[in-house]
Amino acid sequence: MIGCDCSTCRSDDPRDTRLRPSLFVRGDDGTSVLIDAGPDLRAQALTHRITRVDAIVFTHGHADHILGLDDVRRFNILMRQPMKLYGDAVTLDEIRRTFGYVFDPGTPRGGGLPQVELTLVQGPFAVGGLAFVPVPIMHGQRQILGLRLGPFAYLTDCSAIPESSWPLLDGVDVVVLDALRHRPHPTHFSLDEAIAAARRIAARQTYFTHMCHDLAHAATTALLPPGIALAYDGLRLDVPATPMAA
Ligand SMILES: [Zn+2]
Ligand SMILES: [Zn+2]
Ligand SMILES: [Zn+2]
């Protein structure tokens, strides 16, 4: 956190240095998709040497999940095509508003504008060999998109899972779940709420994401039950298409 000298912010543990949450998914056929494009997209793409992005799927339109969008210009050049952007109606509106210059025909060309194609998510969809199932979750008062890919689910920015979404999580093997801090928060799971949700999902492995500096990596890890861990920047997961037998 800017201007903070708490023990997490001063920590030498690299897992306590956290950029904004997002996910890069690569399928067996090479199809590569970003889930969210936060302000750190450029730094993350450089660090992890990402050279291919076929599409970006947005969970919602908050600043920490969309403000890297201008950097798709580089992927437009690498991929020689517009970037496909997927999101629900509210999120696509937020993208159009926040990046008004991208969608304004009056913006002078030549300086390099992101080339994008918006696609409204209304149900399951596929990008190449990656099949996505939207899992509606609550982020405070607002419904946003969790995402399921086969045996894997990504549920960031979540404060509740509606009853109707639970069947969509049946049989999940690995799940990434929001856990902001110890104290309750109106739009994010607290650590205890996240542990309770993880127990009900009952995946083989759960990773928590979107932690704030209240949750130091090592100290928090010591509190977690088996099968639950904190994610960290650069964490790589191999999720087999067929879940492993218990
Ligand atoms: Zn701090
Ligand atoms: Zn959010
Ligand atoms: Zn967020």
mmCIF file of N, CA and C and ligand atoms in Angstrom, residues 60 62 64-65 139 157, ligand 2:
data_model
loop_
_atom_site.group_PDB
_atom_site.id
_atom_site.type_symbol
_atom_site.label_atom_id
_atom_site.label_comp_id
_atom_site.label_asym_id
_atom_site.label_seq_id
_atom_site.Cartn_x
_atom_site.Cartn_y
_atom_site.Cartn_z
ATOM 1 N N HIS A 60 -15.486 -7.831 -13.911
ATOM 2 C CA HIS A 60 -16.282 -6.630 -13.656
ATOM 3 C C HIS A 60 -15.429 -5.427 -14.002
ATOM 4 N N HIS A 62 -14.350 -2.654 -12.216
ATOM 5 C CA HIS A 62 -13.633 -1.800 -11.259
ATOM 6 C C HIS A 62 -12.229 -1.489 -11.782
ATOM 7 N N ASP A 64 -9.269 -1.587 -10.624
ATOM 8 C CA ASP A 64 -8.154 -2.520 -10.435
ATOM 9 C C ASP A 64 -8.239 -3.726 -11.371
ATOM 10 N N HIS A 65 -9.317 -3.812 -12.180
ATOM 11 C CA HIS A 65 -9.480 -4.949 -13.095
ATOM 12 C C HIS A 65 -9.500 -4.536 -14.568
ATOM 13 N N HIS A 139 -20.657 -9.084 -5.526
ATOM 14 C CA HIS A 139 -19.536 -8.216 -5.124
ATOM 15 C C HIS A 139 -20.222 -7.025 -4.456
ATOM 16 N N ASP A 157 -13.140 -10.955 -6.150
ATOM 17 C CA ASP A 157 -14.069 -9.871 -5.817
ATOM 18 C C ASP A 157 -15.455 -10.412 -5.486
HETATM 19 ZN ZN ZN B 2 -14.068 -5.004 -7.528
#
